[in-house]
Short mmCIF file of C-alpha atoms in Angstrom, two decimals:
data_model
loop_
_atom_site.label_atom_id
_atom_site.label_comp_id
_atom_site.label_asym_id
_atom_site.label_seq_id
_atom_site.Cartn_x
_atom_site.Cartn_y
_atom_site.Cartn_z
CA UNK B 1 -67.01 -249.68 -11.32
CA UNK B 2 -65.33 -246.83 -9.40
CA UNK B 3 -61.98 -248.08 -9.29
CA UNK B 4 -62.61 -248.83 -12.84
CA UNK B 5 -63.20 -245.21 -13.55
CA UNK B 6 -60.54 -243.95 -11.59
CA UNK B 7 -57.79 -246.11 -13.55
CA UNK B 8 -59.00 -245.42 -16.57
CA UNK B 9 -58.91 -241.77 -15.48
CA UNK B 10 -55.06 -241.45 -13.78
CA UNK B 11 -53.67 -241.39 -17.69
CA UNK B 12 -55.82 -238.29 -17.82
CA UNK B 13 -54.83 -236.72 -15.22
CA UNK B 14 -51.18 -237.64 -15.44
CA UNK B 15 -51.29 -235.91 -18.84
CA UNK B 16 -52.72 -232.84 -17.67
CA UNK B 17 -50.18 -232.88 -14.72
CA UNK B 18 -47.04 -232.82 -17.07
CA UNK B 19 -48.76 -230.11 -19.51
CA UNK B 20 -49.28 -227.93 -16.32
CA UNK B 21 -45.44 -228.47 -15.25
CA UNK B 22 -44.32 -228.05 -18.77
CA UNK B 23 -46.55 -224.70 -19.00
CA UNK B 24 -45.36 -223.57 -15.46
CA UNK B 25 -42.72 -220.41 -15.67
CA UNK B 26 -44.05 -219.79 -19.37
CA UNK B 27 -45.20 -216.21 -20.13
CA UNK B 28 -47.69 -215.33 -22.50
CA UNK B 29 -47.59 -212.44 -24.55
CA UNK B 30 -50.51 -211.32 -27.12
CA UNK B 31 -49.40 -209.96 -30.46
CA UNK B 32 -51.92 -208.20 -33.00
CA UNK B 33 -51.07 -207.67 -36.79
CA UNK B 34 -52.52 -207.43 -39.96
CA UNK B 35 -53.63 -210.46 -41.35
CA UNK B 36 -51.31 -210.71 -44.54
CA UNK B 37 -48.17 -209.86 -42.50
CA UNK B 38 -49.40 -213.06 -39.54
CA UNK B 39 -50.43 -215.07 -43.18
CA UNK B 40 -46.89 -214.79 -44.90
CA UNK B 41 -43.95 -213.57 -42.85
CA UNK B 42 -45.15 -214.44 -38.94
CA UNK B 43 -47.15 -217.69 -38.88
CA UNK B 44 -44.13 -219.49 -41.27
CA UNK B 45 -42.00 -218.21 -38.72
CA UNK B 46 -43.13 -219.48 -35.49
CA UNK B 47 -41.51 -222.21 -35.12
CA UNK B 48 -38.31 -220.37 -35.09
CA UNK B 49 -39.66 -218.07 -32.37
CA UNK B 50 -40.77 -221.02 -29.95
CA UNK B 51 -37.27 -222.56 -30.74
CA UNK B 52 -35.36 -219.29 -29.52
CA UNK B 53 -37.94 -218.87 -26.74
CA UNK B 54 -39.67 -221.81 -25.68
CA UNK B 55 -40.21 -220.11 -22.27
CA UNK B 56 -42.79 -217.34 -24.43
CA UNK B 57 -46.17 -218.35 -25.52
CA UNK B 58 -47.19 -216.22 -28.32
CA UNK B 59 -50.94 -215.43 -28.74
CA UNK B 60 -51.70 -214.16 -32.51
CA UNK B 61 -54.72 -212.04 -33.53
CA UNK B 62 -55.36 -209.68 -36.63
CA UNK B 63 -55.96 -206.16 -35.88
CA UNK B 64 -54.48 -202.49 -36.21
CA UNK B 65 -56.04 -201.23 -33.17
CA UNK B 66 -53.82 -198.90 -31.22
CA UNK B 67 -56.48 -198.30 -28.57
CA UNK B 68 -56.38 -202.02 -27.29
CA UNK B 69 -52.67 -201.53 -26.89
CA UNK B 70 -53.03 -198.44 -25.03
CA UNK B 71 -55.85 -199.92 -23.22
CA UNK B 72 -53.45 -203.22 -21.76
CA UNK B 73 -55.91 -205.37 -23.68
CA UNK B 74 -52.60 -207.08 -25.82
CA UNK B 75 -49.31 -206.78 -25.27
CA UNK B 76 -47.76 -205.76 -28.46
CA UNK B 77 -48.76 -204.46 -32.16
CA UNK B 78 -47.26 -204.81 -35.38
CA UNK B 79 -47.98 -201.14 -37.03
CA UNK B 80 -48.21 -200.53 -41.40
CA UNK B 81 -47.63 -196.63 -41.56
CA UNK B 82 -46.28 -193.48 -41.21
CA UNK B 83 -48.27 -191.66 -38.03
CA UNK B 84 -47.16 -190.69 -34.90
CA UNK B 85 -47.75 -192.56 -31.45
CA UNK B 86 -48.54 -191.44 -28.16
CA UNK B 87 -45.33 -190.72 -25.81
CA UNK B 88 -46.59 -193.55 -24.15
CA UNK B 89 -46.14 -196.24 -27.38
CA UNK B 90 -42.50 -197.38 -27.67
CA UNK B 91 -42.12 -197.89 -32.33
CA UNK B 92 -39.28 -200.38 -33.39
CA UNK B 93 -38.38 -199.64 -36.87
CA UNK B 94 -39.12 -203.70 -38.37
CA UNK B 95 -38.71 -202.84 -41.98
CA UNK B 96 -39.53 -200.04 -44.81
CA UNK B 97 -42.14 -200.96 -46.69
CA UNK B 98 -40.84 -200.82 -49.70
CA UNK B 99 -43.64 -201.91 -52.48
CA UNK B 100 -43.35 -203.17 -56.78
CA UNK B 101 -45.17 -204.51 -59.32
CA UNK B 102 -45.02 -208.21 -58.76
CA UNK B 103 -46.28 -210.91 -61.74
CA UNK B 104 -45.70 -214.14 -63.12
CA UNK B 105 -41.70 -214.70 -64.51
CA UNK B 106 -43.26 -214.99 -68.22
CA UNK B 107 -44.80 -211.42 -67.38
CA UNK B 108 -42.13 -210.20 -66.34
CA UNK B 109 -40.54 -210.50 -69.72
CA UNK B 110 -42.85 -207.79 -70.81
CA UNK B 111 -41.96 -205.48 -68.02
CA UNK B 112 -38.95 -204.06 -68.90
CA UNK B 113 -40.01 -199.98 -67.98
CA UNK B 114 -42.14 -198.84 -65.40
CA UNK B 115 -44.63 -197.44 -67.94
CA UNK B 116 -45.17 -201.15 -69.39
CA UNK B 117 -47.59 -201.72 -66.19
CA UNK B 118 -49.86 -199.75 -68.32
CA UNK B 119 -50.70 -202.76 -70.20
CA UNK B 120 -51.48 -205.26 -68.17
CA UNK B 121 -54.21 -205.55 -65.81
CA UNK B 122 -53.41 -204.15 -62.73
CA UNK B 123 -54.02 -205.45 -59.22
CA UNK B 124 -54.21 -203.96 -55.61
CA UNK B 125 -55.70 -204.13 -52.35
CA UNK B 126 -58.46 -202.42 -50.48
CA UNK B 127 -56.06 -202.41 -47.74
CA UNK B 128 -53.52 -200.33 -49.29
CA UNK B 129 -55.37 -198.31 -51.67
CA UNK B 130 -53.03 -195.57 -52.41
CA UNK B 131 -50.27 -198.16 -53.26
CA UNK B 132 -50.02 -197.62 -57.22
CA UNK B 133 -50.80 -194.01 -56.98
CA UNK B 134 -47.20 -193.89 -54.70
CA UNK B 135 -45.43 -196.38 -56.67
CA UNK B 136 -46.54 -194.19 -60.28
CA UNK B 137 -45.61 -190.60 -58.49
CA UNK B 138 -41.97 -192.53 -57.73
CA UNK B 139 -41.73 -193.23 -61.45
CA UNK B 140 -43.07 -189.92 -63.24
CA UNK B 141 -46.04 -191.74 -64.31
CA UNK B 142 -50.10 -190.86 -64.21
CA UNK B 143 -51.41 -192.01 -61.70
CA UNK B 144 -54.80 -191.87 -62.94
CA UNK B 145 -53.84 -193.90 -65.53
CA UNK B 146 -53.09 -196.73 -62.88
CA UNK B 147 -55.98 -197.82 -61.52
CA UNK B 148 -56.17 -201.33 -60.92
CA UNK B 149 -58.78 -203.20 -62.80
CA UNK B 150 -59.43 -205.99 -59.51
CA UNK B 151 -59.01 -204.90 -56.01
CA UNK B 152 -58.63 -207.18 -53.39
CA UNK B 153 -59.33 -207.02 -49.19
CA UNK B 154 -55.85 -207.65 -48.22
CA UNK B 155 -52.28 -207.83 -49.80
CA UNK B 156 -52.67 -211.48 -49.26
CA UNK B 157 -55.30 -212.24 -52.20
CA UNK B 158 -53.93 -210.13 -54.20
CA UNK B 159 -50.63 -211.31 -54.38
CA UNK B 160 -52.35 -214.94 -54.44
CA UNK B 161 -53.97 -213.69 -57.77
CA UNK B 162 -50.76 -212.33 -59.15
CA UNK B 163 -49.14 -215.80 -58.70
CA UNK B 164 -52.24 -217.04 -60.91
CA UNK B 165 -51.09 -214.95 -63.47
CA UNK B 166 -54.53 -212.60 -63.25
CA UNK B 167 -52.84 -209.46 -63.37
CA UNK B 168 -49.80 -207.23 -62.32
CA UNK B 169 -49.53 -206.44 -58.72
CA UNK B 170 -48.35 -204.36 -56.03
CA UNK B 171 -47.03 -205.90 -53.28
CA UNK B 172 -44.44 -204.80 -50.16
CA UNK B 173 -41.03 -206.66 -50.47
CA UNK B 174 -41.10 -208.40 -46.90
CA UNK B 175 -44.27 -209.91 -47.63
CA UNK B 176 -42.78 -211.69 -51.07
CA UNK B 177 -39.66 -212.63 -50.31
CA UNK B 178 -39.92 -216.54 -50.27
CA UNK B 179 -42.25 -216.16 -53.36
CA UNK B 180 -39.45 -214.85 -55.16
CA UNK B 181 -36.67 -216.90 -53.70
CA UNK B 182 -38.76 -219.78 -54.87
CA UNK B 183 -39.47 -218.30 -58.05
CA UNK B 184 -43.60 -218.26 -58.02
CA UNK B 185 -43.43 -214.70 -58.34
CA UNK B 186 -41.10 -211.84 -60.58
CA UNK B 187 -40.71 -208.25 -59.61
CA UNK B 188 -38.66 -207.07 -62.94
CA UNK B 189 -39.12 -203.23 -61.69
CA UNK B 190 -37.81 -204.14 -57.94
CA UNK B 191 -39.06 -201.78 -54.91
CA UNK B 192 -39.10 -198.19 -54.02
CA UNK B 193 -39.64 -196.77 -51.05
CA UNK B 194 -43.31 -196.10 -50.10
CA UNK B 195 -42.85 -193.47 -47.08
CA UNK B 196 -44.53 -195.92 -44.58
CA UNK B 197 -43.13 -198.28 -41.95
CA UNK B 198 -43.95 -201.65 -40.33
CA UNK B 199 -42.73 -201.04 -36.85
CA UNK B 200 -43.76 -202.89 -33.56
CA UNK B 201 -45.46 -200.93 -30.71
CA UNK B 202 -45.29 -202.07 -27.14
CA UNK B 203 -45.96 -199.42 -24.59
CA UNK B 204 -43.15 -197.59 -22.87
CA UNK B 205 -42.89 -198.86 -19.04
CA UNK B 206 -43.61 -202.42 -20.60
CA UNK B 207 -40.79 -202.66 -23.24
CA UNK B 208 -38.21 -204.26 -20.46
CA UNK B 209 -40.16 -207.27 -19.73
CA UNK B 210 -38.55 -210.38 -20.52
CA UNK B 211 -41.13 -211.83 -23.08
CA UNK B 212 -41.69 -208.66 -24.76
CA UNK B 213 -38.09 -207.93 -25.08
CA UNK B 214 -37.73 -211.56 -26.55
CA UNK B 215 -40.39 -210.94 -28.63
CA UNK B 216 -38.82 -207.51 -29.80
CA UNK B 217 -35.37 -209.03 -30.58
CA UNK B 218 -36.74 -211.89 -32.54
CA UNK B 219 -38.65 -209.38 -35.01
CA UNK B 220 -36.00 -207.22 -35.23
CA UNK B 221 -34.20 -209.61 -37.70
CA UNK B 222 -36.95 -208.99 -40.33
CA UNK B 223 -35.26 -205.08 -40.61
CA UNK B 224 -31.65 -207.41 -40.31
CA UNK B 225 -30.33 -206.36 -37.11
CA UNK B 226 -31.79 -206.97 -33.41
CA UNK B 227 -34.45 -204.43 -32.69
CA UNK B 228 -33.92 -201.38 -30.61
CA UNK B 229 -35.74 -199.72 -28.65
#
């Protein structure tokens, strides 16, 4: 019975074996974002990273928290906004976040001005509440007059609801690109500029590692050029 279990154990083992050499030399980094940036631009993406960098193993978790990043508990941070780090945070300019009504293509047809948002039912994000209020004061418009009549947790439902045709909403251009390439989405109005940033933060003495700087390069084509630090 013992040499029994043993064979029918070696497979085991040899498997583990080969993960363990395949593993060995890899570095791990840890990478914290918001969730609809990891939900529509990163996680679709991954498979490109590991393809450019199959010696980096890329740990994703949702989260905004500078602190952990100061604190060495992850490695990097993807950042939405326009505040100033600590001389010890390195910020790499990713994209502007740019932000426009988005809708159906047969709502579209109806949005010809920017004061035609006024009726239709609008749509934004507890995430990002100030979003119309920017977009309107980039226009000429009331603001108060734009206040959306459903309000979602993240730029992810929302945008989810404006494919479903509930409303007209607001939505950052990196997050809808393949939407609108495939068509599921309209943004008749296009983008203005909404005085925030999505950069990446690593800290300082860290940016020169190998993974990270992989990791940095690889992101860098979301603003269309490798990143710099």
């Amino acid at each position: 019975p013992r040499l029994l279990a043993v064979q029918q154990a070696l497979p085991r083992v040899d498997t583990a074996v080969r993960q363990i050499r395949q593993s060995a030399g890899r570095k791990s980094v840890s990478l914290t974002t918001f969730a609809s940036f990891a939900s529509m631009w990163l996680i679709p993406r991954l498979d490109d990273f590991e393809a450019r960098h199959p010696q980096v193993v890329l740990n994703l978790q949702t989260g905004s928290d500078l602190g952990r990043l100061r604190a060495g508990h992850i490695d990097a941070l993807v950042y939405c906004g326009r505040g100033t780090h600590p001389r010890e945070v390195s910020e790499i300019l990713l994209a502007d976040n740019d932000i426009g009504p988005i809708c159906t293509p047969a709502q579209a047809k109806t949005l010809a001005r920017p004061r035609d948002v006024l009726s239709h039912a609008l749509l934004g994000t507890e995430s990002y509440p100030a979003g119309w209020t920017i977009w309107a004061q980039a226009h000429g418009l009331d603001a108060a007059r734009l206040r959306p009549r459903r309000s979602f947790g993240q730029w992810v439902y929302m945008i989810q609801a404006a494919i479903a045709g509930l409303g007209v909403g607001l939505a950052p251009s990196v997050l809808v690109r393949e939407e609108l390439a495939q068509a599921r989405i309209a943004a008749p109005l296009g983008f203005v500029p909404s005085g925030d940033r999505i950069s990446l933060c690593v800290l300082r003495r860290r940016a020169q590692e190998p993974a990270i700087a992989a990791l940095a390069d690889w992101l860098g084509t979301l603003h269309g050029q490798p990143a710099a630090g």
